PDB file of C-alpha atoms and ligand atoms in Angstrom:
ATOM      1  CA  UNK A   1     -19.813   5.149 -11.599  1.00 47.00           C
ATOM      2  CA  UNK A   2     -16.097   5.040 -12.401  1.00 54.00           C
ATOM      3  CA  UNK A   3     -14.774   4.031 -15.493  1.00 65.00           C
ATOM      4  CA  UNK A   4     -11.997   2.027 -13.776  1.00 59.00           C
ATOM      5  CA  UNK A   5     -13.040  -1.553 -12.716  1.00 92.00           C
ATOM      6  CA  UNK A   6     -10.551  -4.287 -12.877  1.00 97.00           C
ATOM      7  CA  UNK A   7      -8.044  -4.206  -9.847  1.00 98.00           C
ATOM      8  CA  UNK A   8      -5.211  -6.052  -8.694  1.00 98.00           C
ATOM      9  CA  UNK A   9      -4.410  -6.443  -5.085  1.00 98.00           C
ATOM     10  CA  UNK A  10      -1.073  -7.208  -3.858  1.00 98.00           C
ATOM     11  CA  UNK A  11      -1.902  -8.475   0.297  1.00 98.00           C
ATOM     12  CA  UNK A  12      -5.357  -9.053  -0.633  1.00 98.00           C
ATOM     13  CA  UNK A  13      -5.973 -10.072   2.875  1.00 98.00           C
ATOM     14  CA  UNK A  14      -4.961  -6.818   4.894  1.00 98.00           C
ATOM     15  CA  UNK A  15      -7.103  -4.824   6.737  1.00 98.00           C
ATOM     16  CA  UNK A  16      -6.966  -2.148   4.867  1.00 98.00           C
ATOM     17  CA  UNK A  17      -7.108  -3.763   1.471  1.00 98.00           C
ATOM     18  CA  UNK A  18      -9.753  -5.651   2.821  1.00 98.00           C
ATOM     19  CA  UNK A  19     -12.039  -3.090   3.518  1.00 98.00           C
ATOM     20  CA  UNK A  20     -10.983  -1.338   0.024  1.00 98.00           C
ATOM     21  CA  UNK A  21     -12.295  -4.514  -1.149  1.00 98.00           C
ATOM     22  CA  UNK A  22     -15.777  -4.845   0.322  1.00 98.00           C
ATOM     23  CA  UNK A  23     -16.356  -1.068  -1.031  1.00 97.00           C
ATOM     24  CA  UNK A  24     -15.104  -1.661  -4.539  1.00 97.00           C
ATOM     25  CA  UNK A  25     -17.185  -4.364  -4.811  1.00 96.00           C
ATOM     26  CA  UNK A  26     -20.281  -2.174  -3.783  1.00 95.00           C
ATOM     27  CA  UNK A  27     -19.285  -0.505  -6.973  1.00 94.00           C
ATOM     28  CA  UNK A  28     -19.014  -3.234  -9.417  1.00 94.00           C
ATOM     29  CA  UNK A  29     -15.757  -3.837  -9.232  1.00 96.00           C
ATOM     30  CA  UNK A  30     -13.947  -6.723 -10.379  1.00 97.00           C
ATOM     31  CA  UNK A  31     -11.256  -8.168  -8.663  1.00 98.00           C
ATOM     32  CA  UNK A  32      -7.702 -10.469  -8.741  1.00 98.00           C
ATOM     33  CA  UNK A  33      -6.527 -10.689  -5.325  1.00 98.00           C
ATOM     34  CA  UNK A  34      -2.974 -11.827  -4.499  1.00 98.00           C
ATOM     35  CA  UNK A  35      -1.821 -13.071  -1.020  1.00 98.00           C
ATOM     36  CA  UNK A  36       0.317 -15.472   0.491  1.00 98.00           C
ATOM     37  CA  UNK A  37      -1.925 -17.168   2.774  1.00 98.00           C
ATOM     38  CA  UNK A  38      -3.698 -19.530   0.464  1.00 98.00           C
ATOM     39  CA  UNK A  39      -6.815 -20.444   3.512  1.00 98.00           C
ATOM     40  CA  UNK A  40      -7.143 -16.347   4.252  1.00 98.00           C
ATOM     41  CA  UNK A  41      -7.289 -15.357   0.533  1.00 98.00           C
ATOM     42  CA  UNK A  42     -10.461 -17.723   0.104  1.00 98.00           C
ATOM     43  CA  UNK A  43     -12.296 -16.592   3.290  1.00 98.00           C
ATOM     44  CA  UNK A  44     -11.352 -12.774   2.138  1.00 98.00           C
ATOM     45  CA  UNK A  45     -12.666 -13.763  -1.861  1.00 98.00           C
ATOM     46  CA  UNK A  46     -15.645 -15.663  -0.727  1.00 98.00           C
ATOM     47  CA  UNK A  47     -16.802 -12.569   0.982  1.00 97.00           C
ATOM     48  CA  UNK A  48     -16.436 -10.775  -1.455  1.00 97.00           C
ATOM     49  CA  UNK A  49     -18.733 -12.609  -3.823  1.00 96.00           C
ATOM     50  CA  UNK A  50     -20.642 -12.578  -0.778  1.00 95.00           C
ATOM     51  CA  UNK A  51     -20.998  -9.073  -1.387  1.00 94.00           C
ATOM     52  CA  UNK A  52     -21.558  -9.496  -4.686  1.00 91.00           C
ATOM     53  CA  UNK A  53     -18.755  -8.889  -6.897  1.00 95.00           C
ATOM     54  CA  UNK A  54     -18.802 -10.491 -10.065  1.00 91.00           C
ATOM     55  CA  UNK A  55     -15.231 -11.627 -10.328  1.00 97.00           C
ATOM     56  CA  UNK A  56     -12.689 -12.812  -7.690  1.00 98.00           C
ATOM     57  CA  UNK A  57      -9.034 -14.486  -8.902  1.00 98.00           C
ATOM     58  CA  UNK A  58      -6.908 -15.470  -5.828  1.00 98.00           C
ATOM     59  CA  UNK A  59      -3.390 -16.162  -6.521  1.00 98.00           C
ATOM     60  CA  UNK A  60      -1.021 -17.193  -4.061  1.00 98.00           C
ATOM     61  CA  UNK A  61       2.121 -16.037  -3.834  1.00 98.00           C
ATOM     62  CA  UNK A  62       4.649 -14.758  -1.080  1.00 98.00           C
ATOM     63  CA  UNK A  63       5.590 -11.774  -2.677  1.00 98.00           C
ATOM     64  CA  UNK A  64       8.743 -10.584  -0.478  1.00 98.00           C
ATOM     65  CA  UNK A  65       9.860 -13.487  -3.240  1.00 98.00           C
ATOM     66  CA  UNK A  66      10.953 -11.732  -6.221  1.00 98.00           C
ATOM     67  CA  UNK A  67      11.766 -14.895  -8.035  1.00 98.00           C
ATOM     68  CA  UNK A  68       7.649 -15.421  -8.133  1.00 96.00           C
ATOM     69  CA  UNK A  69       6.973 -12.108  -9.807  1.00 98.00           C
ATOM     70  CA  UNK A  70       7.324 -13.248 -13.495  1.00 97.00           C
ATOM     71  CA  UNK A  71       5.020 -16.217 -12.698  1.00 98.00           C
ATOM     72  CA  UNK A  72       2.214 -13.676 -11.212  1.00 98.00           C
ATOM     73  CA  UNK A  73       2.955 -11.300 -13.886  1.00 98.00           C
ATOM     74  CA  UNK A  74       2.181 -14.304 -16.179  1.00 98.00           C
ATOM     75  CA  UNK A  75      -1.056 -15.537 -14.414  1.00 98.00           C
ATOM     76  CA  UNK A  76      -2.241 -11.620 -14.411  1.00 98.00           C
ATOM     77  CA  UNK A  77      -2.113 -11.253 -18.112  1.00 97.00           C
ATOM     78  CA  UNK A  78      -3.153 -14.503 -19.043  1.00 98.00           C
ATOM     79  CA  UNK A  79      -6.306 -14.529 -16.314  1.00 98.00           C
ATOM     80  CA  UNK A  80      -7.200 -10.930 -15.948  1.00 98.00           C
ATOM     81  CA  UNK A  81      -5.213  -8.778 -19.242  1.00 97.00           C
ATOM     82  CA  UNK A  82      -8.256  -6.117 -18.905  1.00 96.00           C
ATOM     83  CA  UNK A  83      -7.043  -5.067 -15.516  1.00 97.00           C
ATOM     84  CA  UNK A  84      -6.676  -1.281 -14.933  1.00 95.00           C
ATOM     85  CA  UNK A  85      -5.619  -0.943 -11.600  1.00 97.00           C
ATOM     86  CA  UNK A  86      -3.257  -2.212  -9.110  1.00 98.00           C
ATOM     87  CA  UNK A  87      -3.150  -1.533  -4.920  1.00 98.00           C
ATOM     88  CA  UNK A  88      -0.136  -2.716  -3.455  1.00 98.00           C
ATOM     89  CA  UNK A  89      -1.357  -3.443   0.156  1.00 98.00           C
ATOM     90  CA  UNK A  90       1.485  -6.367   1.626  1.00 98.00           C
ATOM     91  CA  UNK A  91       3.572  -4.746   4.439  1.00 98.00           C
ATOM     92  CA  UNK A  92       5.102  -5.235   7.632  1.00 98.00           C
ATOM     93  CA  UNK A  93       6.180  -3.971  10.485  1.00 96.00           C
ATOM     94  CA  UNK A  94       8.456  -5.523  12.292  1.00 94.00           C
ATOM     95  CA  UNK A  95       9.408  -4.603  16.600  1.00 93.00           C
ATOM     96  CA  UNK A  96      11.085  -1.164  15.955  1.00 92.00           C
ATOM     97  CA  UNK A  97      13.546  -2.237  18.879  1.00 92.00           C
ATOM     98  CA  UNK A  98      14.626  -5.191  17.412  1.00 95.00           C
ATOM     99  CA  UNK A  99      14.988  -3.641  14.082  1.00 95.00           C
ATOM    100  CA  UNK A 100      17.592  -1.040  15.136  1.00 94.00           C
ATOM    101  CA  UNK A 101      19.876  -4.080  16.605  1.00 96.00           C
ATOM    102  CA  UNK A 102      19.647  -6.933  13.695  1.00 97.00           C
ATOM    103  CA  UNK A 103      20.584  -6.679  10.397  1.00 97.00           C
ATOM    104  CA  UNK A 104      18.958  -9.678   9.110  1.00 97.00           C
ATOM    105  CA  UNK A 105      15.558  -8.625  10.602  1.00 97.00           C
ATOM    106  CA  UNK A 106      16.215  -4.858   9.172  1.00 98.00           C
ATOM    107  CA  UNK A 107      17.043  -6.543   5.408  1.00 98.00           C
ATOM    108  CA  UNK A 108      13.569  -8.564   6.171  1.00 97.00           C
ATOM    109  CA  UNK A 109      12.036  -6.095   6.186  1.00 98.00           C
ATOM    110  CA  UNK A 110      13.277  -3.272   3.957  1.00 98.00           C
ATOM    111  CA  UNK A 111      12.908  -6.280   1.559  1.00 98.00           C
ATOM    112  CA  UNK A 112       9.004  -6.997   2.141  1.00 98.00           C
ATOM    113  CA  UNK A 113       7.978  -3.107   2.166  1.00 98.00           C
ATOM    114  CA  UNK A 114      10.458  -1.407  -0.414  1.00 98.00           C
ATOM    115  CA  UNK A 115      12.504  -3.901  -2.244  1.00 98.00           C
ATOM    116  CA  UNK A 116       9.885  -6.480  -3.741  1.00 98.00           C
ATOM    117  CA  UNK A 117       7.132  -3.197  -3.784  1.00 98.00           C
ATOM    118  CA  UNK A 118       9.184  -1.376  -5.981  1.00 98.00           C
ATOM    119  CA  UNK A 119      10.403  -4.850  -8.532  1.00 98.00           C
ATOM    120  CA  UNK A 120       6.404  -5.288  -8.265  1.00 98.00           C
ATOM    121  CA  UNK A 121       5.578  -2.287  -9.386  1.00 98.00           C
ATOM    122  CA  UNK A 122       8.151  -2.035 -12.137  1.00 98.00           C
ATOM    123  CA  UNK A 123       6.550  -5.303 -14.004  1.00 98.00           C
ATOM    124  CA  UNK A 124       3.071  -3.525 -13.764  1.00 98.00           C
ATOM    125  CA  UNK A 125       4.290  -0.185 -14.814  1.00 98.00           C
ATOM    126  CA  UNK A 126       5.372  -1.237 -18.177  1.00 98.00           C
ATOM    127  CA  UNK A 127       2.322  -3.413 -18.564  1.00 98.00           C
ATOM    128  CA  UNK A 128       0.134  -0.287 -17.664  1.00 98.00           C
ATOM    129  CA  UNK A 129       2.744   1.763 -20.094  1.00 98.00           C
ATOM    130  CA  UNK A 130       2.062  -0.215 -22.799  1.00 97.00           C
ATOM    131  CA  UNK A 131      -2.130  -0.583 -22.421  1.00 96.00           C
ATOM    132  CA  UNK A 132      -1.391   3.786 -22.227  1.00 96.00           C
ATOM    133  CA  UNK A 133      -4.360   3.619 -19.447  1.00 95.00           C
ATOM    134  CA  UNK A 134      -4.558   2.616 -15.826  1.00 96.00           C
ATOM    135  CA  UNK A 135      -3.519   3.360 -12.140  1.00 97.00           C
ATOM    136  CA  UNK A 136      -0.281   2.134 -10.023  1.00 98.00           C
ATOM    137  CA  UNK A 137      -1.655   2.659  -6.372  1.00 98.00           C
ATOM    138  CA  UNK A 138       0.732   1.748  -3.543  1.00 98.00           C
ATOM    139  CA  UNK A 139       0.228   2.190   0.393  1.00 98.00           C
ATOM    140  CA  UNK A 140       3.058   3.823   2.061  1.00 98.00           C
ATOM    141  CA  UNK A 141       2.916   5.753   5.188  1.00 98.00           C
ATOM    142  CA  UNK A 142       3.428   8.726   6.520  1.00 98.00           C
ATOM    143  CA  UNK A 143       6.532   7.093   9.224  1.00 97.00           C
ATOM    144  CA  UNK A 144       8.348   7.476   5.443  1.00 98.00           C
ATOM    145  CA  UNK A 145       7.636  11.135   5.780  1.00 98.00           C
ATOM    146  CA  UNK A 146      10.481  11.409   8.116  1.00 97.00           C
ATOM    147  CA  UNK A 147      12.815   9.538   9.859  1.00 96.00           C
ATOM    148  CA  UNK A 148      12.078   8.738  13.443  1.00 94.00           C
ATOM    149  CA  UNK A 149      14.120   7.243  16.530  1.00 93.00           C
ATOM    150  CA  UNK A 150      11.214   5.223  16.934  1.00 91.00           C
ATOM    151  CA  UNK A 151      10.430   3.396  13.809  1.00 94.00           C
ATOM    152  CA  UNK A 152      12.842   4.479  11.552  1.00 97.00           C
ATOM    153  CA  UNK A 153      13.802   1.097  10.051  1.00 97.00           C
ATOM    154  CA  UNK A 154      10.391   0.557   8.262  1.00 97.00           C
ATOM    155  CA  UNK A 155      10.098   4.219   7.729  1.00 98.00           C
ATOM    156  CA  UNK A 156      13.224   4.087   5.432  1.00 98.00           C
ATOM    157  CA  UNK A 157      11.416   1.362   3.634  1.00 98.00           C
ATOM    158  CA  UNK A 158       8.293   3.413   3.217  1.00 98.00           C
ATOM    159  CA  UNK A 159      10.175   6.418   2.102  1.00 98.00           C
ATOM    160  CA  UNK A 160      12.351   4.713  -0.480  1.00 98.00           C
ATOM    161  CA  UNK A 161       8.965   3.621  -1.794  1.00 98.00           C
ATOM    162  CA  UNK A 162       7.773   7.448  -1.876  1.00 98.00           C
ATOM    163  CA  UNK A 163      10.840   7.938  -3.651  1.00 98.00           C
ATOM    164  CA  UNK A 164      10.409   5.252  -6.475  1.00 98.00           C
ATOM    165  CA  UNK A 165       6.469   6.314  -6.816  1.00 98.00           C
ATOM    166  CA  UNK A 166       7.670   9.720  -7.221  1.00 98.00           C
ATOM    167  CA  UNK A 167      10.243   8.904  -9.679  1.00 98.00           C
ATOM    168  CA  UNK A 168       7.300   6.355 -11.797  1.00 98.00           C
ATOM    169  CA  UNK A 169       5.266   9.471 -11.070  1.00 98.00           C
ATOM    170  CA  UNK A 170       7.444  11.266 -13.462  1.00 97.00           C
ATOM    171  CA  UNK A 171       8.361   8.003 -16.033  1.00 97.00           C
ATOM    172  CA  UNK A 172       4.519   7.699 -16.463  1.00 98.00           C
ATOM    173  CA  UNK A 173       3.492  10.916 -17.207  1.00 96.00           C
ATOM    174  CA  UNK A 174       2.297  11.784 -20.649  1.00 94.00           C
ATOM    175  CA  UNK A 175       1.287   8.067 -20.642  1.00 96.00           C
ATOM    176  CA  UNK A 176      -2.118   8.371 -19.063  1.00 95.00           C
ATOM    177  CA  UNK A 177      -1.369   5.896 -15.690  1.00 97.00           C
ATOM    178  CA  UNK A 178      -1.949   7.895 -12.726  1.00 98.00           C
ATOM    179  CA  UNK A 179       0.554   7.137  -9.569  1.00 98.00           C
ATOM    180  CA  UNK A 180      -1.373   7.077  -6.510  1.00 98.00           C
ATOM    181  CA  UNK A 181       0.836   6.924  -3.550  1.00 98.00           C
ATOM    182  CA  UNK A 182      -1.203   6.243  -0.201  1.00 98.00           C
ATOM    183  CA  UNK A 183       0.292   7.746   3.192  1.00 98.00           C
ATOM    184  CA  UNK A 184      -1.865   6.677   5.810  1.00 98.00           C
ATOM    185  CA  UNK A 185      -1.292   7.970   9.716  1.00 97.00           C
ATOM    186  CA  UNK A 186      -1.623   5.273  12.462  1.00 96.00           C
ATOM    187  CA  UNK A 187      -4.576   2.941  12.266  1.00 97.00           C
ATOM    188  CA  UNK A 188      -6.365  -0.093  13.725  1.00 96.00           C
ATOM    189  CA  UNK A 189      -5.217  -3.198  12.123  1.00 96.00           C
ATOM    190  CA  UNK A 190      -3.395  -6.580  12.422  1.00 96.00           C
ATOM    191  CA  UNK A 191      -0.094  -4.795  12.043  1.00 95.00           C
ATOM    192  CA  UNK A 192      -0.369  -1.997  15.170  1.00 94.00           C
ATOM    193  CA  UNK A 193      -2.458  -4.493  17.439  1.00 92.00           C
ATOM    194  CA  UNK A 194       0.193  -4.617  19.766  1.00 85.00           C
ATOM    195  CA  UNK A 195       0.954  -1.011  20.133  1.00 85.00           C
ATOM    196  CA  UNK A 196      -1.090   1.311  22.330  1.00 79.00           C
ATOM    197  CA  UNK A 197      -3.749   2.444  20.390  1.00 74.00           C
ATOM    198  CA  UNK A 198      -3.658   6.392  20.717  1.00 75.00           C
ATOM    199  CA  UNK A 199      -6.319   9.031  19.274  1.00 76.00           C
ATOM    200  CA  UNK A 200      -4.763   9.180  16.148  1.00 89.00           C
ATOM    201  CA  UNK A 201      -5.833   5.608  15.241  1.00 95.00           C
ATOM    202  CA  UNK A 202      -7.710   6.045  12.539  1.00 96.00           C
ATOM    203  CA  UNK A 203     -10.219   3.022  11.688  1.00 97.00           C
ATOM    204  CA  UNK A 204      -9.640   0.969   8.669  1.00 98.00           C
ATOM    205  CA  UNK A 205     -12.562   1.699   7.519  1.00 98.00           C
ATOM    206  CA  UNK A 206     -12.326   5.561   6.826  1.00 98.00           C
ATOM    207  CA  UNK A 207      -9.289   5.229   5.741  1.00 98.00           C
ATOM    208  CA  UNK A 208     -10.278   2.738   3.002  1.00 98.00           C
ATOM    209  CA  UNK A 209     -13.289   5.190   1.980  1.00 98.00           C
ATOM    210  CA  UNK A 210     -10.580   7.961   1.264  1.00 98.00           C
ATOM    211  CA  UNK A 211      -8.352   5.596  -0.446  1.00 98.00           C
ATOM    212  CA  UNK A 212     -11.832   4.886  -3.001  1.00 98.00           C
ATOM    213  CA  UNK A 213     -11.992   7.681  -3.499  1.00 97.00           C
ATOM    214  CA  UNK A 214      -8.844   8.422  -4.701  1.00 98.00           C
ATOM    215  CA  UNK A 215      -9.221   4.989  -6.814  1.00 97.00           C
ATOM    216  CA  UNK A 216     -11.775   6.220  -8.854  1.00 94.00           C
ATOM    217  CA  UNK A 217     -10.748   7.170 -12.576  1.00 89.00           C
ATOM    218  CA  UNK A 218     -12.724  10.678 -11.851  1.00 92.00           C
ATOM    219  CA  UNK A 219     -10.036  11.646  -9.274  1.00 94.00           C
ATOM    220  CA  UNK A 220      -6.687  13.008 -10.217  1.00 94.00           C
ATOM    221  CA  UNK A 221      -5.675  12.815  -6.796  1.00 97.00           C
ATOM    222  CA  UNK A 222      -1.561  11.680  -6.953  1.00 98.00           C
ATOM    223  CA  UNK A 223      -0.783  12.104  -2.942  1.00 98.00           C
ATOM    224  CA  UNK A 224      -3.139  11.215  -0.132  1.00 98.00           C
ATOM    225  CA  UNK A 225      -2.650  11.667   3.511  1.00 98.00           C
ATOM    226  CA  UNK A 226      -5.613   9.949   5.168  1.00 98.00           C
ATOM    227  CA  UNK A 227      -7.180  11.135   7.763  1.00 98.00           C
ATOM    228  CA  UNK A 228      -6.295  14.263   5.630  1.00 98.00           C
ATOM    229  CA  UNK A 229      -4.601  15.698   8.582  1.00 97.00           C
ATOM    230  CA  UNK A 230      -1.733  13.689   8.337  1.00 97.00           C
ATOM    231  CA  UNK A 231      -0.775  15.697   5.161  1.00 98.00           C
ATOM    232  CA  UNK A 232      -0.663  19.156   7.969  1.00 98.00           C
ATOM    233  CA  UNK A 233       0.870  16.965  10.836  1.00 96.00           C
ATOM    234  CA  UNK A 234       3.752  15.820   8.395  1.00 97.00           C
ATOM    235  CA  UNK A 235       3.970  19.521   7.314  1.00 97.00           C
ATOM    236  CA  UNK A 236       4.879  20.218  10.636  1.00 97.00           C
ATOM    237  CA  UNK A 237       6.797  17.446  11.361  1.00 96.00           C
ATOM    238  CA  UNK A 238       9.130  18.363   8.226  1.00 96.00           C
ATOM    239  CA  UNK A 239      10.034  22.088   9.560  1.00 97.00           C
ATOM    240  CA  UNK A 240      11.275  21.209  12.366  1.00 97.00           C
ATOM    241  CA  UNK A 241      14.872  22.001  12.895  1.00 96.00           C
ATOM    242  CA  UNK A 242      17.082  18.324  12.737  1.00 95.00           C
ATOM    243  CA  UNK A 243      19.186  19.647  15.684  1.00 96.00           C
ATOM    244  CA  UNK A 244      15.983  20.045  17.681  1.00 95.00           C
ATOM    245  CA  UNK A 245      14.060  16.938  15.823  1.00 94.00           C
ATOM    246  CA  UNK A 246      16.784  14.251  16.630  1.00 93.00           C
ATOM    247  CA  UNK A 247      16.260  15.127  20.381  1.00 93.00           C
ATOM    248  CA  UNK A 248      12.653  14.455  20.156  1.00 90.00           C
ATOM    249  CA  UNK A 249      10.957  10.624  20.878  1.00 82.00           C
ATOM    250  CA  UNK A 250       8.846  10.483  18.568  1.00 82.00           C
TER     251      UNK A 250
HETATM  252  N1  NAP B 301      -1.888  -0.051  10.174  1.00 59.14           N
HETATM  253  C1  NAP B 301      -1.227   1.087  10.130  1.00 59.14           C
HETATM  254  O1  NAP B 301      -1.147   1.854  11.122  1.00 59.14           O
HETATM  255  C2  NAP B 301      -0.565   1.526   8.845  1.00 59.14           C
HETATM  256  C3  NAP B 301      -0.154   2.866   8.720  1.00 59.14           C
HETATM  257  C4  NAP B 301       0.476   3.273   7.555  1.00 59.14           C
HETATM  258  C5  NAP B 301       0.676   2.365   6.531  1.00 59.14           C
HETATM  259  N2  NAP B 301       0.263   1.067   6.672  1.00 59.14           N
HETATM  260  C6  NAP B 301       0.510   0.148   5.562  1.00 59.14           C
HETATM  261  O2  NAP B 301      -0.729  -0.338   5.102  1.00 59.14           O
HETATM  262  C7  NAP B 301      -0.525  -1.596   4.454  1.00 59.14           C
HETATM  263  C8  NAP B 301      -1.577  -2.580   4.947  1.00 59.14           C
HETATM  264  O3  NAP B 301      -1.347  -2.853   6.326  1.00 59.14           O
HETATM  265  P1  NAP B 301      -2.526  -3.138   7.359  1.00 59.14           P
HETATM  266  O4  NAP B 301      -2.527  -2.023   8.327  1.00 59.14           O
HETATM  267  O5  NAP B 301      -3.779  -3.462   6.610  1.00 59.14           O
HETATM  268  O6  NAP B 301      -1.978  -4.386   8.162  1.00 59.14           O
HETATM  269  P2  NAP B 301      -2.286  -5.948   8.040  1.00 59.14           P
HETATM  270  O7  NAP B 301      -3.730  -6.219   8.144  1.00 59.14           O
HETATM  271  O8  NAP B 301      -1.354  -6.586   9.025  1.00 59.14           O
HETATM  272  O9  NAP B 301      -1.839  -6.278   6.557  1.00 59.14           O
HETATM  273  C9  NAP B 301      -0.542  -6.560   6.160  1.00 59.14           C
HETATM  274  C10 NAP B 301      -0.677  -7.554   5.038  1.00 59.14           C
HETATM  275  O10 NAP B 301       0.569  -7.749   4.379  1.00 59.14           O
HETATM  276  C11 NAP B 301       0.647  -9.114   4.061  1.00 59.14           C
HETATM  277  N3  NAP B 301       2.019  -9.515   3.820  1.00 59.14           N
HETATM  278  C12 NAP B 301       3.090  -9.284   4.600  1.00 59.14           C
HETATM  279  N4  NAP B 301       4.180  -9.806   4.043  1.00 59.14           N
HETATM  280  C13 NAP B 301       3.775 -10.397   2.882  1.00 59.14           C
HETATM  281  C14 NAP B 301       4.443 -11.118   1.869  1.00 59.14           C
HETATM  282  N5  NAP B 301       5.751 -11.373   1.948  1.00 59.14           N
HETATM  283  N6  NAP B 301       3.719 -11.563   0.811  1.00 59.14           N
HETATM  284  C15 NAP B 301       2.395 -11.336   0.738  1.00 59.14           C
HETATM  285  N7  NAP B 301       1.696 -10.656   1.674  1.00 59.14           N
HETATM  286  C16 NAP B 301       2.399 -10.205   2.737  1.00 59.14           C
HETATM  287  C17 NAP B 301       0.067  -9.804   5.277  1.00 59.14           C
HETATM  288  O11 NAP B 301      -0.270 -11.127   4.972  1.00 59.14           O
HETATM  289  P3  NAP B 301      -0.521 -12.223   6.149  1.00 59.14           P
HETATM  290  O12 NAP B 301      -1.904 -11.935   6.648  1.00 59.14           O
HETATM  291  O13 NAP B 301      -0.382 -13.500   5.436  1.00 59.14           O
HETATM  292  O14 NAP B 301       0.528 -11.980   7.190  1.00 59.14           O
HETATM  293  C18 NAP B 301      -1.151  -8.926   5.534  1.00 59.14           C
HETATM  294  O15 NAP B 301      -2.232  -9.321   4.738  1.00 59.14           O
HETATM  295  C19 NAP B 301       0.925  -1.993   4.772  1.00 59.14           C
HETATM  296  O16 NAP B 301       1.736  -1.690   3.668  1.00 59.14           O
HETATM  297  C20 NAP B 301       1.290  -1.101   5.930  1.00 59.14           C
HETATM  298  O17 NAP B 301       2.689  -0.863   5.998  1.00 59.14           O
HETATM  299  C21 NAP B 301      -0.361   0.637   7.803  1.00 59.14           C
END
């Protein structure tokens, strides 16, 4: 069993996270789960004790809100100061279409999926930096991989956040705290349920097996593309030509 056992979710109550969740907990896990629907976070924290895992902390917090992050940072080291581990799970993703005409929704979201991420993840890093121990891991996706006419406003998001992981990546090493960074493909949750659901889905569930894996202190894992032919598909993706890329609608 790993050595690793105290996590911190940020968007506890995603699909993805969720199912991360319910096999951590399998494992012993123990758990403080942040999320900003107060009625969702119980319901996700009662099944997990449901499940049996020993510990479950909700805190509730909007965390597009940087002014809350000292406060949570506060409550984490006061409530749970053995932690090890953080998964930052929030996201969004708003209508591409929209995005590419309004400012104020495009500053939404590159706010909620790079700009509060990465003032997250700098609190935690120099907690983690200090302990000399741990793991940052953050979900990203592989739309950050490369910009798309289709969805390119939250794939700058994601991609700044590859950036910054890449960058702590670098701060962090010598200092024994891994820096996970997550790239799933397309898959069936809450966020894609209105968009035609294509082969590629993946299912929540798989994907949060691979993530687990990639969790546990024995792996040293610092990228993962999951399904793990994302990390070929993006390989791809990447070679092609801009003058023959931009002309593509993908
Ligand atoms: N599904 C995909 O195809 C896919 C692919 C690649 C990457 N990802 C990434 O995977 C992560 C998890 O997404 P998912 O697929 O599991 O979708 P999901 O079930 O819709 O989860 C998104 C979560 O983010 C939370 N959230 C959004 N804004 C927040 C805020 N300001 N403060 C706190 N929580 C907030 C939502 O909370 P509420 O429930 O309260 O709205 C929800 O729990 C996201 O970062 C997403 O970008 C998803």
């Amino acid at each position: 069993m790993s050595a690793m056992q105290k996590i911190v979710v940020l968007g506890a109550t995603s699909e993805i996270a969720q199912q991360v969740q319910r096999v951590l907990a399998r494992q012993g896990w123990e758990f403080l789960l942040v999320a900003r629907s107060t009625a969702r976070l119980s319901a996700v924290a009662a099944d997990l004790r449901s499940r049996g895992a020993k510990q479950v902390i909700e805190y509730t917090a909007d965390l597009a809100d940087i002014s809350r992050h000292t406060q949570l940072m506060a409550f984490v080291q006061e409530r749970f100061p053995d932690f090890d581990c953080v998964l930052l799970a929030y996201g969004t993703m708003q209508d591409p279409e929209q995005c590419r005409h309004s400012v104020e929704l495009s500053l939404r979201e590159w706010d909620t999926n790079f700009v509060s991420a990465a003032a997250l993840l700098t609190l935690f890093a120099d907690v983690l930096e200090q302990k000399g121990a741990g793991c940052i891991a953050a979900i990203t996706s592989v739309a950050g991989d490369r910009g798309r006419s289709s969805n390119y406003v939250y794939g700058a998001a994601k991609g700044a956040l590859n950036i910054f992981l890449q960058g702590l990546r670098g701060r962090l090493y010598g200092s024994h705290v891994r820096v996970l960074t997550i790239k799933p493909g397309p898959v069936t949750t809450p966020m894609t349920a209105g968009l035609r659901q294509e082969k590629m889905f993946a299912a929540p569930a798989a994907v949060a097996r691979d993530i687990c894996r990639a969790l546990d202190s024995s792996s040293r894992k610092e990228i993962l593309y999951t399904p793990f032919y994302w990390r070929y598909v993006m390989a791809i993706l990447k070679l092609i030509p801009e003058r023959i890329f931009k002309r593509l609608t993908i």
